[in-house]
């Protein structure tokens, strides 16, 4: 698949389906794509060809920067995200370099964003599954959640809701992450990195 200038972008929020996971740290990817869907006035529907919910629309200012996008939330649970994402990529004919994974990142402080193309999975099961299914050359919007306190296990930490202190800034953080995705799609990685990588 070549990086065709007219190909759509596939923006994938990583998370776990179900109300019991909705406010977990691990679900910040879902929160960001939910906000992006609101911004393009779309509502999620079940995908025909994949175990996922999708919204199709356009993002960016009118004119040449306006891009066709597919927003997606895999409904397979985090560690099986690769299957639905690859199915959507193939169905919508999206080059891998136009796939964007929005996900939580332990090695970055809470509230900090980092955007990059390619790289390792850093032990993140959603990324591990995506990379195994389609290679590593997709974009990542890494939303810092920090490390677990004390001796808390990583799995327990990511599957807990944001703390009351974190929740004070959560709307701002999700909003900024959504802005960074829009910037990446409309203006490219370098511009988005210089504006949002903190």
mmCIF file of the C-alpha atoms, coordinates in Angstrom:
data_MODEL
# 
_entry.id   MODEL 
# 
loop_
_atom_site.group_PDB 
_atom_site.id 
_atom_site.type_symbol 
_atom_site.label_atom_id 
_atom_site.label_alt_id 
_atom_site.label_comp_id 
_atom_site.label_asym_id 
_atom_site.label_entity_id 
_atom_site.label_seq_id 
_atom_site.pdbx_PDB_ins_code 
_atom_site.Cartn_x 
_atom_site.Cartn_y 
_atom_site.Cartn_z 
_atom_site.occupancy 
_atom_site.B_iso_or_equiv 
_atom_site.pdbx_formal_charge 
_atom_site.auth_seq_id 
_atom_site.auth_comp_id 
_atom_site.auth_asym_id 
_atom_site.auth_atom_id 
_atom_site.pdbx_PDB_model_num 
ATOM 1   C CA . UNK A 1 1   ? 0.000   0.000  0.000  1.00 0.00 ? 1   UNK A CA 1 
ATOM 2   C CA . UNK A 1 2   ? 1.529   3.297  -1.017 1.00 0.00 ? 2   UNK A CA 1 
ATOM 3   C CA . UNK A 1 3   ? 1.123   6.521  0.898  1.00 0.00 ? 3   UNK A CA 1 
ATOM 4   C CA . UNK A 1 4   ? -1.420  7.968  -1.509 1.00 0.00 ? 4   UNK A CA 1 
ATOM 5   C CA . UNK A 1 5   ? -2.032  11.685 -0.888 1.00 0.00 ? 5   UNK A CA 1 
ATOM 6   C CA . UNK A 1 6   ? -5.789  11.084 -1.046 1.00 0.00 ? 6   UNK A CA 1 
ATOM 7   C CA . UNK A 1 7   ? -5.860  8.046  1.228  1.00 0.00 ? 7   UNK A CA 1 
ATOM 8   C CA . UNK A 1 8   ? -7.835  8.441  4.460  1.00 0.00 ? 8   UNK A CA 1 
ATOM 9   C CA . UNK A 1 9   ? -6.326  8.462  7.962  1.00 0.00 ? 9   UNK A CA 1 
ATOM 10  C CA . UNK A 1 10  ? -7.305  5.782  10.468 1.00 0.00 ? 10  UNK A CA 1 
ATOM 11  C CA . UNK A 1 11  ? -7.235  7.152  14.020 1.00 0.00 ? 11  UNK A CA 1 
ATOM 12  C CA . UNK A 1 12  ? -7.483  4.382  16.584 1.00 0.00 ? 12  UNK A CA 1 
ATOM 13  C CA . UNK A 1 13  ? -8.170  4.997  20.241 1.00 0.00 ? 13  UNK A CA 1 
ATOM 14  C CA . UNK A 1 14  ? -6.887  2.081  22.299 1.00 0.00 ? 14  UNK A CA 1 
ATOM 15  C CA . UNK A 1 15  ? -8.924  0.905  25.270 1.00 0.00 ? 15  UNK A CA 1 
ATOM 16  C CA . UNK A 1 16  ? -11.184 -1.813 26.642 1.00 0.00 ? 16  UNK A CA 1 
ATOM 17  C CA . UNK A 1 17  ? -14.904 -1.994 25.808 1.00 0.00 ? 17  UNK A CA 1 
ATOM 18  C CA . UNK A 1 18  ? -17.562 -1.880 28.515 1.00 0.00 ? 18  UNK A CA 1 
ATOM 19  C CA . UNK A 1 19  ? -18.728 0.634  31.125 1.00 0.00 ? 19  UNK A CA 1 
ATOM 20  C CA . UNK A 1 20  ? -16.534 -0.857 33.877 1.00 0.00 ? 20  UNK A CA 1 
ATOM 21  C CA . UNK A 1 21  ? -13.410 0.242  31.949 1.00 0.00 ? 21  UNK A CA 1 
ATOM 22  C CA . UNK A 1 22  ? -14.676 3.572  30.613 1.00 0.00 ? 22  UNK A CA 1 
ATOM 23  C CA . UNK A 1 23  ? -12.857 5.867  33.073 1.00 0.00 ? 23  UNK A CA 1 
ATOM 24  C CA . UNK A 1 24  ? -9.670  3.756  33.427 1.00 0.00 ? 24  UNK A CA 1 
ATOM 25  C CA . UNK A 1 25  ? -6.240  5.208  32.670 1.00 0.00 ? 25  UNK A CA 1 
ATOM 26  C CA . UNK A 1 26  ? -5.877  2.501  29.998 1.00 0.00 ? 26  UNK A CA 1 
ATOM 27  C CA . UNK A 1 27  ? -8.876  3.988  28.175 1.00 0.00 ? 27  UNK A CA 1 
ATOM 28  C CA . UNK A 1 28  ? -7.574  7.482  27.490 1.00 0.00 ? 28  UNK A CA 1 
ATOM 29  C CA . UNK A 1 29  ? -7.345  6.532  23.790 1.00 0.00 ? 29  UNK A CA 1 
ATOM 30  C CA . UNK A 1 30  ? -11.119 5.940  23.729 1.00 0.00 ? 30  UNK A CA 1 
ATOM 31  C CA . UNK A 1 31  ? -11.671 9.296  25.486 1.00 0.00 ? 31  UNK A CA 1 
ATOM 32  C CA . UNK A 1 32  ? -9.651  11.149 22.829 1.00 0.00 ? 32  UNK A CA 1 
ATOM 33  C CA . UNK A 1 33  ? -11.412 9.567  19.835 1.00 0.00 ? 33  UNK A CA 1 
ATOM 34  C CA . UNK A 1 34  ? -14.805 10.139 21.518 1.00 0.00 ? 34  UNK A CA 1 
ATOM 35  C CA . UNK A 1 35  ? -13.965 13.845 21.652 1.00 0.00 ? 35  UNK A CA 1 
ATOM 36  C CA . UNK A 1 36  ? -12.746 13.845 18.029 1.00 0.00 ? 36  UNK A CA 1 
ATOM 37  C CA . UNK A 1 37  ? -16.033 12.188 16.994 1.00 0.00 ? 37  UNK A CA 1 
ATOM 38  C CA . UNK A 1 38  ? -17.931 14.943 18.811 1.00 0.00 ? 38  UNK A CA 1 
ATOM 39  C CA . UNK A 1 39  ? -15.876 17.585 17.019 1.00 0.00 ? 39  UNK A CA 1 
ATOM 40  C CA . UNK A 1 40  ? -16.701 16.161 13.575 1.00 0.00 ? 40  UNK A CA 1 
ATOM 41  C CA . UNK A 1 41  ? -20.323 15.600 14.699 1.00 0.00 ? 41  UNK A CA 1 
ATOM 42  C CA . UNK A 1 42  ? -20.235 11.860 14.143 1.00 0.00 ? 42  UNK A CA 1 
ATOM 43  C CA . UNK A 1 43  ? -21.541 8.981  16.203 1.00 0.00 ? 43  UNK A CA 1 
ATOM 44  C CA . UNK A 1 44  ? -19.897 5.579  16.472 1.00 0.00 ? 44  UNK A CA 1 
ATOM 45  C CA . UNK A 1 45  ? -21.445 2.633  14.641 1.00 0.00 ? 45  UNK A CA 1 
ATOM 46  C CA . UNK A 1 46  ? -20.447 -1.003 14.471 1.00 0.00 ? 46  UNK A CA 1 
ATOM 47  C CA . UNK A 1 47  ? -17.927 -1.590 11.704 1.00 0.00 ? 47  UNK A CA 1 
ATOM 48  C CA . UNK A 1 48  ? -19.040 -4.039 9.000  1.00 0.00 ? 48  UNK A CA 1 
ATOM 49  C CA . UNK A 1 49  ? -15.706 -5.745 8.526  1.00 0.00 ? 49  UNK A CA 1 
ATOM 50  C CA . UNK A 1 50  ? -14.063 -5.577 11.944 1.00 0.00 ? 50  UNK A CA 1 
ATOM 51  C CA . UNK A 1 51  ? -14.712 -5.973 15.652 1.00 0.00 ? 51  UNK A CA 1 
ATOM 52  C CA . UNK A 1 52  ? -14.727 -2.223 16.190 1.00 0.00 ? 52  UNK A CA 1 
ATOM 53  C CA . UNK A 1 53  ? -16.861 0.891  16.350 1.00 0.00 ? 53  UNK A CA 1 
ATOM 54  C CA . UNK A 1 54  ? -16.167 3.540  13.723 1.00 0.00 ? 54  UNK A CA 1 
ATOM 55  C CA . UNK A 1 55  ? -17.036 7.071  12.675 1.00 0.00 ? 55  UNK A CA 1 
ATOM 56  C CA . UNK A 1 56  ? -16.241 8.343  9.184  1.00 0.00 ? 56  UNK A CA 1 
ATOM 57  C CA . UNK A 1 57  ? -15.852 12.037 8.515  1.00 0.00 ? 57  UNK A CA 1 
ATOM 58  C CA . UNK A 1 58  ? -13.548 14.883 7.604  1.00 0.00 ? 58  UNK A CA 1 
ATOM 59  C CA . UNK A 1 59  ? -11.054 16.708 9.775  1.00 0.00 ? 59  UNK A CA 1 
ATOM 60  C CA . UNK A 1 60  ? -9.189  19.958 9.415  1.00 0.00 ? 60  UNK A CA 1 
ATOM 61  C CA . UNK A 1 61  ? -9.893  23.342 7.875  1.00 0.00 ? 61  UNK A CA 1 
ATOM 62  C CA . UNK A 1 62  ? -11.678 23.636 4.522  1.00 0.00 ? 62  UNK A CA 1 
ATOM 63  C CA . UNK A 1 63  ? -9.286  23.350 1.591  1.00 0.00 ? 63  UNK A CA 1 
ATOM 64  C CA . UNK A 1 64  ? -6.239  21.166 0.921  1.00 0.00 ? 64  UNK A CA 1 
ATOM 65  C CA . UNK A 1 65  ? -5.659  20.392 4.630  1.00 0.00 ? 65  UNK A CA 1 
ATOM 66  C CA . UNK A 1 66  ? -9.132  18.890 4.974  1.00 0.00 ? 66  UNK A CA 1 
ATOM 67  C CA . UNK A 1 67  ? -8.681  15.119 5.335  1.00 0.00 ? 67  UNK A CA 1 
ATOM 68  C CA . UNK A 1 68  ? -10.923 12.090 5.253  1.00 0.00 ? 68  UNK A CA 1 
ATOM 69  C CA . UNK A 1 69  ? -10.665 10.233 8.569  1.00 0.00 ? 69  UNK A CA 1 
ATOM 70  C CA . UNK A 1 70  ? -11.943 7.048  10.125 1.00 0.00 ? 70  UNK A CA 1 
ATOM 71  C CA . UNK A 1 71  ? -12.071 7.161  13.921 1.00 0.00 ? 71  UNK A CA 1 
ATOM 72  C CA . UNK A 1 72  ? -12.065 3.718  15.494 1.00 0.00 ? 72  UNK A CA 1 
ATOM 73  C CA . UNK A 1 73  ? -12.403 1.989  18.854 1.00 0.00 ? 73  UNK A CA 1 
ATOM 74  C CA . UNK A 1 74  ? -11.482 -1.712 18.730 1.00 0.00 ? 74  UNK A CA 1 
ATOM 75  C CA . UNK A 1 75  ? -14.017 -3.768 20.691 1.00 0.00 ? 75  UNK A CA 1 
ATOM 76  C CA . UNK A 1 76  ? -11.702 -6.751 21.104 1.00 0.00 ? 76  UNK A CA 1 
ATOM 77  C CA . UNK A 1 77  ? -10.020 -5.804 24.410 1.00 0.00 ? 77  UNK A CA 1 
ATOM 78  C CA . UNK A 1 78  ? -6.657  -4.094 24.469 1.00 0.00 ? 78  UNK A CA 1 
ATOM 79  C CA . UNK A 1 79  ? -4.343  -7.065 23.965 1.00 0.00 ? 79  UNK A CA 1 
ATOM 80  C CA . UNK A 1 80  ? -6.160  -8.112 20.748 1.00 0.00 ? 80  UNK A CA 1 
ATOM 81  C CA . UNK A 1 81  ? -6.345  -4.649 19.142 1.00 0.00 ? 81  UNK A CA 1 
ATOM 82  C CA . UNK A 1 82  ? -4.191  -5.651 16.148 1.00 0.00 ? 82  UNK A CA 1 
ATOM 83  C CA . UNK A 1 83  ? -6.855  -7.794 14.475 1.00 0.00 ? 83  UNK A CA 1 
ATOM 84  C CA . UNK A 1 84  ? -9.598  -5.133 14.260 1.00 0.00 ? 84  UNK A CA 1 
ATOM 85  C CA . UNK A 1 85  ? -7.115  -2.364 13.365 1.00 0.00 ? 85  UNK A CA 1 
ATOM 86  C CA . UNK A 1 86  ? -5.593  -4.374 10.506 1.00 0.00 ? 86  UNK A CA 1 
ATOM 87  C CA . UNK A 1 87  ? -9.061  -5.317 9.214  1.00 0.00 ? 87  UNK A CA 1 
ATOM 88  C CA . UNK A 1 88  ? -10.071 -1.624 9.184  1.00 0.00 ? 88  UNK A CA 1 
ATOM 89  C CA . UNK A 1 89  ? -6.790  -0.574 7.569  1.00 0.00 ? 89  UNK A CA 1 
ATOM 90  C CA . UNK A 1 90  ? -7.318  -3.100 4.760  1.00 0.00 ? 90  UNK A CA 1 
ATOM 91  C CA . UNK A 1 91  ? -11.037 -2.368 4.325  1.00 0.00 ? 91  UNK A CA 1 
ATOM 92  C CA . UNK A 1 92  ? -10.527 1.412  4.037  1.00 0.00 ? 92  UNK A CA 1 
ATOM 93  C CA . UNK A 1 93  ? -7.240  1.046  2.070  1.00 0.00 ? 93  UNK A CA 1 
ATOM 94  C CA . UNK A 1 94  ? -5.247  3.096  4.570  1.00 0.00 ? 94  UNK A CA 1 
ATOM 95  C CA . UNK A 1 95  ? -1.436  3.087  4.257  1.00 0.00 ? 95  UNK A CA 1 
ATOM 96  C CA . UNK A 1 96  ? 0.140   1.945  7.556  1.00 0.00 ? 96  UNK A CA 1 
ATOM 97  C CA . UNK A 1 97  ? 1.893   5.345  7.833  1.00 0.00 ? 97  UNK A CA 1 
ATOM 98  C CA . UNK A 1 98  ? -1.585  6.930  8.046  1.00 0.00 ? 98  UNK A CA 1 
ATOM 99  C CA . UNK A 1 99  ? -2.669  4.817  11.002 1.00 0.00 ? 99  UNK A CA 1 
ATOM 100 C CA . UNK A 1 100 ? -2.537  6.710  14.313 1.00 0.00 ? 100 UNK A CA 1 
ATOM 101 C CA . UNK A 1 101 ? -2.728  4.882  17.666 1.00 0.00 ? 101 UNK A CA 1 
ATOM 102 C CA . UNK A 1 102 ? -3.799  7.069  20.599 1.00 0.00 ? 102 UNK A CA 1 
ATOM 103 C CA . UNK A 1 103 ? -2.788  5.353  23.836 1.00 0.00 ? 103 UNK A CA 1 
ATOM 104 C CA . UNK A 1 104 ? -1.737  5.636  27.476 1.00 0.00 ? 104 UNK A CA 1 
ATOM 105 C CA . UNK A 1 105 ? 2.009   5.714  28.173 1.00 0.00 ? 105 UNK A CA 1 
ATOM 106 C CA . UNK A 1 106 ? 3.546   4.750  31.546 1.00 0.00 ? 106 UNK A CA 1 
ATOM 107 C CA . UNK A 1 107 ? 7.011   6.176  30.861 1.00 0.00 ? 107 UNK A CA 1 
ATOM 108 C CA . UNK A 1 108 ? 5.743   9.733  30.425 1.00 0.00 ? 108 UNK A CA 1 
ATOM 109 C CA . UNK A 1 109 ? 4.461   11.912 33.275 1.00 0.00 ? 109 UNK A CA 1 
ATOM 110 C CA . UNK A 1 110 ? 0.724   12.455 33.584 1.00 0.00 ? 110 UNK A CA 1 
ATOM 111 C CA . UNK A 1 111 ? -0.518  15.239 31.319 1.00 0.00 ? 111 UNK A CA 1 
ATOM 112 C CA . UNK A 1 112 ? 2.458   15.118 28.933 1.00 0.00 ? 112 UNK A CA 1 
ATOM 113 C CA . UNK A 1 113 ? 2.028   14.254 25.235 1.00 0.00 ? 113 UNK A CA 1 
ATOM 114 C CA . UNK A 1 114 ? 4.552   12.811 22.793 1.00 0.00 ? 114 UNK A CA 1 
ATOM 115 C CA . UNK A 1 115 ? 3.941   12.080 19.121 1.00 0.00 ? 115 UNK A CA 1 
ATOM 116 C CA . UNK A 1 116 ? 6.119   9.816  17.021 1.00 0.00 ? 116 UNK A CA 1 
ATOM 117 C CA . UNK A 1 117 ? 6.202   7.473  14.032 1.00 0.00 ? 117 UNK A CA 1 
ATOM 118 C CA . UNK A 1 118 ? 7.241   3.859  14.588 1.00 0.00 ? 118 UNK A CA 1 
ATOM 119 C CA . UNK A 1 119 ? 9.241   2.494  17.513 1.00 0.00 ? 119 UNK A CA 1 
ATOM 120 C CA . UNK A 1 120 ? 8.829   -0.216 20.130 1.00 0.00 ? 120 UNK A CA 1 
ATOM 121 C CA . UNK A 1 121 ? 5.749   -1.093 22.162 1.00 0.00 ? 121 UNK A CA 1 
ATOM 122 C CA . UNK A 1 122 ? 7.261   -0.375 25.614 1.00 0.00 ? 122 UNK A CA 1 
ATOM 123 C CA . UNK A 1 123 ? 5.320   -3.307 27.059 1.00 0.00 ? 123 UNK A CA 1 
ATOM 124 C CA . UNK A 1 124 ? 1.962   -1.822 25.967 1.00 0.00 ? 124 UNK A CA 1 
ATOM 125 C CA . UNK A 1 125 ? -0.264  -4.755 24.993 1.00 0.00 ? 125 UNK A CA 1 
ATOM 126 C CA . UNK A 1 126 ? -2.352  -2.774 22.521 1.00 0.00 ? 126 UNK A CA 1 
ATOM 127 C CA . UNK A 1 127 ? 0.719   -1.585 20.613 1.00 0.00 ? 127 UNK A CA 1 
ATOM 128 C CA . UNK A 1 128 ? 2.286   -5.047 20.832 1.00 0.00 ? 128 UNK A CA 1 
ATOM 129 C CA . UNK A 1 129 ? -0.792  -6.536 19.156 1.00 0.00 ? 129 UNK A CA 1 
ATOM 130 C CA . UNK A 1 130 ? -0.908  -3.822 16.463 1.00 0.00 ? 130 UNK A CA 1 
ATOM 131 C CA . UNK A 1 131 ? 2.809   -4.129 15.671 1.00 0.00 ? 131 UNK A CA 1 
ATOM 132 C CA . UNK A 1 132 ? 2.581   -7.913 15.448 1.00 0.00 ? 132 UNK A CA 1 
ATOM 133 C CA . UNK A 1 133 ? -0.349  -7.586 13.023 1.00 0.00 ? 133 UNK A CA 1 
ATOM 134 C CA . UNK A 1 134 ? 0.953   -4.846 10.721 1.00 0.00 ? 134 UNK A CA 1 
ATOM 135 C CA . UNK A 1 135 ? 4.504   -3.787 11.562 1.00 0.00 ? 135 UNK A CA 1 
ATOM 136 C CA . UNK A 1 136 ? 5.646   -0.799 13.619 1.00 0.00 ? 136 UNK A CA 1 
ATOM 137 C CA . UNK A 1 137 ? 5.500   2.030  11.070 1.00 0.00 ? 137 UNK A CA 1 
ATOM 138 C CA . UNK A 1 138 ? 2.346   3.720  12.312 1.00 0.00 ? 138 UNK A CA 1 
ATOM 139 C CA . UNK A 1 139 ? 1.991   6.987  14.236 1.00 0.00 ? 139 UNK A CA 1 
ATOM 140 C CA . UNK A 1 140 ? 1.540   7.082  18.003 1.00 0.00 ? 140 UNK A CA 1 
ATOM 141 C CA . UNK A 1 141 ? 0.022   9.803  20.141 1.00 0.00 ? 141 UNK A CA 1 
ATOM 142 C CA . UNK A 1 142 ? 1.375   8.863  23.553 1.00 0.00 ? 142 UNK A CA 1 
ATOM 143 C CA . UNK A 1 143 ? -0.655  10.230 26.465 1.00 0.00 ? 143 UNK A CA 1 
ATOM 144 C CA . UNK A 1 144 ? 1.426   10.156 29.642 1.00 0.00 ? 144 UNK A CA 1 
ATOM 145 C CA . UNK A 1 145 ? -0.159  8.556  32.700 1.00 0.00 ? 145 UNK A CA 1 
ATOM 146 C CA . UNK A 1 146 ? 3.022   8.195  34.783 1.00 0.00 ? 146 UNK A CA 1 
ATOM 147 C CA . UNK A 1 147 ? 4.198   5.177  36.765 1.00 0.00 ? 147 UNK A CA 1 
ATOM 148 C CA . UNK A 1 148 ? 2.221   3.353  39.476 1.00 0.00 ? 148 UNK A CA 1 
ATOM 149 C CA . UNK A 1 149 ? 2.884   4.578  43.017 1.00 0.00 ? 149 UNK A CA 1 
ATOM 150 C CA . UNK A 1 150 ? 4.787   2.407  45.496 1.00 0.00 ? 150 UNK A CA 1 
ATOM 151 C CA . UNK A 1 151 ? 4.529   -1.283 44.788 1.00 0.00 ? 151 UNK A CA 1 
ATOM 152 C CA . UNK A 1 152 ? 1.286   -1.190 42.838 1.00 0.00 ? 152 UNK A CA 1 
ATOM 153 C CA . UNK A 1 153 ? 1.337   -3.566 39.870 1.00 0.00 ? 153 UNK A CA 1 
ATOM 154 C CA . UNK A 1 154 ? 1.242   -1.959 36.421 1.00 0.00 ? 154 UNK A CA 1 
ATOM 155 C CA . UNK A 1 155 ? -1.878  -3.958 35.430 1.00 0.00 ? 155 UNK A CA 1 
ATOM 156 C CA . UNK A 1 156 ? -3.755  -2.716 38.519 1.00 0.00 ? 156 UNK A CA 1 
ATOM 157 C CA . UNK A 1 157 ? -2.655  0.869  37.894 1.00 0.00 ? 157 UNK A CA 1 
ATOM 158 C CA . UNK A 1 158 ? -3.726  1.081  34.238 1.00 0.00 ? 158 UNK A CA 1 
ATOM 159 C CA . UNK A 1 159 ? -7.080  -0.577 34.988 1.00 0.00 ? 159 UNK A CA 1 
ATOM 160 C CA . UNK A 1 160 ? -7.926  1.936  37.725 1.00 0.00 ? 160 UNK A CA 1 
ATOM 161 C CA . UNK A 1 161 ? -9.823  5.168  37.106 1.00 0.00 ? 161 UNK A CA 1 
ATOM 162 C CA . UNK A 1 162 ? -7.900  8.423  37.087 1.00 0.00 ? 162 UNK A CA 1 
ATOM 163 C CA . UNK A 1 163 ? -7.445  9.821  40.602 1.00 0.00 ? 163 UNK A CA 1 
ATOM 164 C CA . UNK A 1 164 ? -9.493  12.820 41.769 1.00 0.00 ? 164 UNK A CA 1 
ATOM 165 C CA . UNK A 1 165 ? -6.386  15.025 41.393 1.00 0.00 ? 165 UNK A CA 1 
ATOM 166 C CA . UNK A 1 166 ? -5.781  13.765 37.845 1.00 0.00 ? 166 UNK A CA 1 
ATOM 167 C CA . UNK A 1 167 ? -9.438  14.239 36.938 1.00 0.00 ? 167 UNK A CA 1 
ATOM 168 C CA . UNK A 1 168 ? -9.120  18.001 37.531 1.00 0.00 ? 168 UNK A CA 1 
ATOM 169 C CA . UNK A 1 169 ? -6.877  18.205 34.443 1.00 0.00 ? 169 UNK A CA 1 
ATOM 170 C CA . UNK A 1 170 ? -8.259  15.274 32.467 1.00 0.00 ? 170 UNK A CA 1 
ATOM 171 C CA . UNK A 1 171 ? -10.612 17.268 30.211 1.00 0.00 ? 171 UNK A CA 1 
ATOM 172 C CA . UNK A 1 172 ? -7.778  19.646 29.356 1.00 0.00 ? 172 UNK A CA 1 
ATOM 173 C CA . UNK A 1 173 ? -5.413  16.728 28.664 1.00 0.00 ? 173 UNK A CA 1 
ATOM 174 C CA . UNK A 1 174 ? -7.905  14.883 26.419 1.00 0.00 ? 174 UNK A CA 1 
ATOM 175 C CA . UNK A 1 175 ? -8.681  18.142 24.609 1.00 0.00 ? 175 UNK A CA 1 
ATOM 176 C CA . UNK A 1 176 ? -4.977  18.799 23.976 1.00 0.00 ? 176 UNK A CA 1 
ATOM 177 C CA . UNK A 1 177 ? -4.435  15.209 22.757 1.00 0.00 ? 177 UNK A CA 1 
ATOM 178 C CA . UNK A 1 178 ? -7.354  15.626 20.325 1.00 0.00 ? 178 UNK A CA 1 
ATOM 179 C CA . UNK A 1 179 ? -5.828  18.913 19.107 1.00 0.00 ? 179 UNK A CA 1 
ATOM 180 C CA . UNK A 1 180 ? -2.522  17.116 18.507 1.00 0.00 ? 180 UNK A CA 1 
ATOM 181 C CA . UNK A 1 181 ? -4.242  14.453 16.375 1.00 0.00 ? 181 UNK A CA 1 
ATOM 182 C CA . UNK A 1 182 ? -5.918  17.157 14.269 1.00 0.00 ? 182 UNK A CA 1 
ATOM 183 C CA . UNK A 1 183 ? -2.569  18.905 13.826 1.00 0.00 ? 183 UNK A CA 1 
ATOM 184 C CA . UNK A 1 184 ? -0.839  15.640 12.843 1.00 0.00 ? 184 UNK A CA 1 
ATOM 185 C CA . UNK A 1 185 ? -3.474  14.851 10.210 1.00 0.00 ? 185 UNK A CA 1 
ATOM 186 C CA . UNK A 1 186 ? -3.655  18.371 8.751  1.00 0.00 ? 186 UNK A CA 1 
ATOM 187 C CA . UNK A 1 187 ? -0.048  19.547 9.029  1.00 0.00 ? 187 UNK A CA 1 
ATOM 188 C CA . UNK A 1 188 ? 2.164   16.490 9.483  1.00 0.00 ? 188 UNK A CA 1 
ATOM 189 C CA . UNK A 1 189 ? 4.262   14.939 12.227 1.00 0.00 ? 189 UNK A CA 1 
ATOM 190 C CA . UNK A 1 190 ? 7.019   17.558 12.512 1.00 0.00 ? 190 UNK A CA 1 
ATOM 191 C CA . UNK A 1 191 ? 4.585   20.400 12.981 1.00 0.00 ? 191 UNK A CA 1 
ATOM 192 C CA . UNK A 1 192 ? 2.553   18.395 15.523 1.00 0.00 ? 192 UNK A CA 1 
ATOM 193 C CA . UNK A 1 193 ? 5.687   17.401 17.444 1.00 0.00 ? 193 UNK A CA 1 
ATOM 194 C CA . UNK A 1 194 ? 6.944   20.969 17.687 1.00 0.00 ? 194 UNK A CA 1 
ATOM 195 C CA . UNK A 1 195 ? 3.532   22.184 18.851 1.00 0.00 ? 195 UNK A CA 1 
ATOM 196 C CA . UNK A 1 196 ? 2.607   19.383 21.278 1.00 0.00 ? 196 UNK A CA 1 
ATOM 197 C CA . UNK A 1 197 ? 5.624   17.339 22.381 1.00 0.00 ? 197 UNK A CA 1 
ATOM 198 C CA . UNK A 1 198 ? 6.374   18.621 25.839 1.00 0.00 ? 198 UNK A CA 1 
# 
